[in-house]
PDB file of C-alpha atoms in Angstrom:
ATOM      1  CA  MET A 543       0.024  -0.209  -0.206  1.00 32.00           C
ATOM      2  CA  ALA A 544       1.531   3.275  -1.099  1.00 34.00           C
ATOM      3  CA  THR A 545       1.401   6.269   1.748  1.00 31.00           C
ATOM      4  CA  GLU A 546       1.570   9.731   0.545  1.00 32.00           C
ATOM      5  CA  ASP A 547       3.895  12.247   2.827  1.00 33.00           C
ATOM      6  CA  ILE A 548       1.967  15.195   4.066  1.00 33.00           C
ATOM      7  CA  GLU A 549       2.910  17.371   6.949  1.00 36.00           C
ATOM      8  CA  ILE A 550       1.802  17.036  10.686  1.00 40.00           C
ATOM      9  CA  SER A 551       0.453  20.255  11.545  1.00 41.00           C
ATOM     10  CA  GLY A 552       3.083  22.812  11.480  1.00 42.00           C
ATOM     11  CA  THR A 553       5.610  20.561  12.916  1.00 43.00           C
ATOM     12  CA  GLY A 554       7.569  20.237   9.529  1.00 45.00           C
ATOM     13  CA  GLU A 555       7.375  16.252  10.384  1.00 47.00           C
ATOM     14  CA  PRO A 556       6.081  13.845   7.262  1.00 47.00           C
ATOM     15  CA  ALA A 557       3.009  11.898   8.071  1.00 47.00           C
ATOM     16  CA  THR A 558       1.507   8.893   6.152  1.00 47.00           C
ATOM     17  CA  THR A 559      -1.856   9.206   4.535  1.00 44.00           C
ATOM     18  CA  ALA A 560      -3.315   6.875   7.504  1.00 52.00           C
ATOM     19  CA  GLU A 561      -2.086   9.509   9.990  1.00 54.00           C
ATOM     20  CA  ALA A 562      -3.994  12.402   7.611  1.00 57.00           C
ATOM     21  CA  SER A 563      -7.388  10.685   8.949  1.00 82.00           C
ATOM     22  CA  VAL A 564      -6.307  11.767  12.575  1.00 93.00           C
ATOM     23  CA  ARG A 565      -9.150  13.783  14.352  1.00 96.00           C
ATOM     24  CA  SER A 566      -7.979  16.977  16.080  1.00 97.00           C
ATOM     25  CA  TYR A 567      -9.674  18.410  19.383  1.00 98.00           C
ATOM     26  CA  PRO A 568     -10.114  21.597  21.144  1.00 98.00           C
ATOM     27  CA  VAL A 569      -8.076  22.537  24.009  1.00 98.00           C
ATOM     28  CA  ALA A 570     -10.169  23.508  26.959  1.00 98.00           C
ATOM     29  CA  PRO A 571     -10.860  27.675  26.384  1.00 97.00           C
ATOM     30  CA  GLY A 572      -8.374  30.171  28.608  1.00 96.00           C
ATOM     31  CA  VAL A 573      -5.770  27.136  28.915  1.00 96.00           C
ATOM     32  CA  ARG A 574      -1.727  27.704  27.506  1.00 97.00           C
ATOM     33  CA  LEU A 575      -0.932  24.041  27.612  1.00 98.00           C
ATOM     34  CA  ASN A 576       2.316  22.507  28.523  1.00 98.00           C
ATOM     35  CA  VAL A 577       3.445  19.906  25.814  1.00 98.00           C
ATOM     36  CA  ARG A 578       5.470  17.398  27.648  1.00 98.00           C
ATOM     37  CA  SER A 579       8.167  14.754  26.009  1.00 98.00           C
ATOM     38  CA  GLY A 580       6.380  11.748  27.441  1.00 98.00           C
ATOM     39  CA  PRO A 581       3.156  11.050  29.433  1.00 98.00           C
ATOM     40  CA  GLY A 582       3.641  12.787  32.812  1.00 98.00           C
ATOM     41  CA  THR A 583       4.155  15.814  34.503  1.00 98.00           C
ATOM     42  CA  HIS A 584       7.830  15.060  35.336  1.00 98.00           C
ATOM     43  CA  TYR A 585       8.797  15.114  31.489  1.00 98.00           C
ATOM     44  CA  ARG A 586      10.491  18.458  30.579  1.00 98.00           C
ATOM     45  CA  ILE A 587       8.161  20.658  28.575  1.00 98.00           C
ATOM     46  CA  VAL A 588       8.691  20.649  24.855  1.00 98.00           C
ATOM     47  CA  ARG A 589       6.450  23.658  23.979  1.00 98.00           C
ATOM     48  CA  VAL A 590       3.438  25.480  25.304  1.00 98.00           C
ATOM     49  CA  LEU A 591       0.247  25.571  22.931  1.00 98.00           C
ATOM     50  CA  PRO A 592      -1.489  29.140  22.899  1.00 97.00           C
ATOM     51  CA  GLU A 593      -5.217  29.670  24.169  1.00 96.00           C
ATOM     52  CA  GLY A 594      -7.602  28.605  21.378  1.00 95.00           C
ATOM     53  CA  THR A 595      -5.643  25.469  19.653  1.00 97.00           C
ATOM     54  CA  THR A 596      -6.935  22.344  18.455  1.00 98.00           C
ATOM     55  CA  VAL A 597      -4.598  19.197  18.807  1.00 98.00           C
ATOM     56  CA  PRO A 598      -4.297  16.394  16.721  1.00 98.00           C
ATOM     57  CA  ILE A 599      -4.556  12.989  18.851  1.00 98.00           C
ATOM     58  CA  TYR A 600      -2.389  10.190  16.979  1.00 98.00           C
ATOM     59  CA  CYS A 601      -2.259   7.570  19.948  1.00 98.00           C
ATOM     60  CA  GLN A 602      -2.689   7.702  23.854  1.00 98.00           C
ATOM     61  CA  ARG A 603      -1.348   5.849  26.732  1.00 98.00           C
ATOM     62  CA  PRO A 604      -1.732   5.950  30.377  1.00 98.00           C
ATOM     63  CA  GLY A 605       0.783   8.011  32.366  1.00 98.00           C
ATOM     64  CA  ASP A 606       0.681  10.514  35.179  1.00 98.00           C
ATOM     65  CA  THR A 607      -2.964  11.137  36.769  1.00 98.00           C
ATOM     66  CA  VAL A 608      -4.001  15.153  36.098  1.00 98.00           C
ATOM     67  CA  THR A 609      -6.965  16.708  36.966  1.00 98.00           C
ATOM     68  CA  GLY A 610      -8.068  19.594  34.821  1.00 98.00           C
ATOM     69  CA  PRO A 611     -11.009  21.377  33.039  1.00 97.00           C
ATOM     70  CA  TYR A 612     -12.401  17.904  31.607  1.00 97.00           C
ATOM     71  CA  GLY A 613     -11.836  15.619  34.637  1.00 97.00           C
ATOM     72  CA  THR A 614      -9.282  13.769  36.322  1.00 98.00           C
ATOM     73  CA  THR A 615      -7.349  11.234  33.966  1.00 98.00           C
ATOM     74  CA  ASN A 616      -4.181   8.954  33.380  1.00 98.00           C
ATOM     75  CA  ILE A 617      -4.470   9.356  29.605  1.00 98.00           C
ATOM     76  CA  TRP A 618      -1.992  11.524  27.782  1.00 98.00           C
ATOM     77  CA  ASP A 619      -2.568  12.360  23.912  1.00 98.00           C
ATOM     78  CA  CYS A 620       0.173  11.863  21.532  1.00 98.00           C
ATOM     79  CA  ILE A 621      -0.140  14.878  19.610  1.00 98.00           C
ATOM     80  CA  ALA A 622       3.187  14.883  17.728  1.00 97.00           C
ATOM     81  CA  ASN A 623       6.395  13.002  17.703  1.00 96.00           C
ATOM     82  CA  ALA A 624       7.448  12.417  21.316  1.00 97.00           C
ATOM     83  CA  GLN A 625       4.809  14.983  22.360  1.00 98.00           C
ATOM     84  CA  TYR A 626       2.311  14.655  24.758  1.00 98.00           C
ATOM     85  CA  VAL A 627      -0.713  16.720  26.689  1.00 98.00           C
ATOM     86  CA  SER A 628      -2.737  15.312  29.457  1.00 98.00           C
ATOM     87  CA  ASP A 629      -6.401  14.520  28.307  1.00 98.00           C
ATOM     88  CA  ALA A 630      -7.747  16.710  31.221  1.00 98.00           C
ATOM     89  CA  TYR A 631      -7.118  19.647  29.064  1.00 98.00           C
ATOM     90  CA  VAL A 632      -8.410  18.358  25.723  1.00 98.00           C
ATOM     91  CA  ASN A 633     -12.229  18.214  24.895  1.00 98.00           C
ATOM     92  CA  THR A 634     -12.729  14.660  23.343  1.00 97.00           C
ATOM     93  CA  GLY A 635     -16.485  14.280  24.542  1.00 96.00           C
ATOM     94  CA  SER A 636     -15.342  11.070  26.418  1.00 95.00           C
ATOM     95  CA  ASP A 637     -13.749   9.795  29.612  1.00 94.00           C
ATOM     96  CA  GLY A 638     -11.916   6.848  28.005  1.00 96.00           C
ATOM     97  CA  TYR A 639      -9.336   6.376  25.161  1.00 98.00           C
ATOM     98  CA  VAL A 640     -10.776   8.216  21.379  1.00 97.00           C
ATOM     99  CA  ALA A 641      -7.574   6.896  19.531  1.00 97.00           C
ATOM    100  CA  PRO A 642      -5.630   4.139  19.395  1.00 97.00           C
ATOM    101  CA  ARG A 643      -3.040   3.013  22.232  1.00 97.00           C
ATOM    102  CA  CYS A 644       0.345   4.338  21.540  1.00 96.00           C
ATOM    103  CA  SER A 645       3.129   1.500  20.965  1.00 87.00           C
TER     104      SER A 645
END
């Protein structure tokens, strides 16, 4: 099966056609969200998302438990290669997983 290279929203990194169908979700209103290098608050901050951002969720994995505007959860969303945000700050409309588990 052939894949087509596209850019992952603003990262400059290529993605495959399968990844192009990944859904995006809004970050909680009024929040500047820390993006971390792994699924937990002890991982380093790699960037900060501005208010009003929408993020793609490529996969999800368990990590540190965080409480935010959308509840308390240990689910972390992978929004780019080695970049994670707590699902407690992303409005997925679900308390559970909405994307495949990260491998």
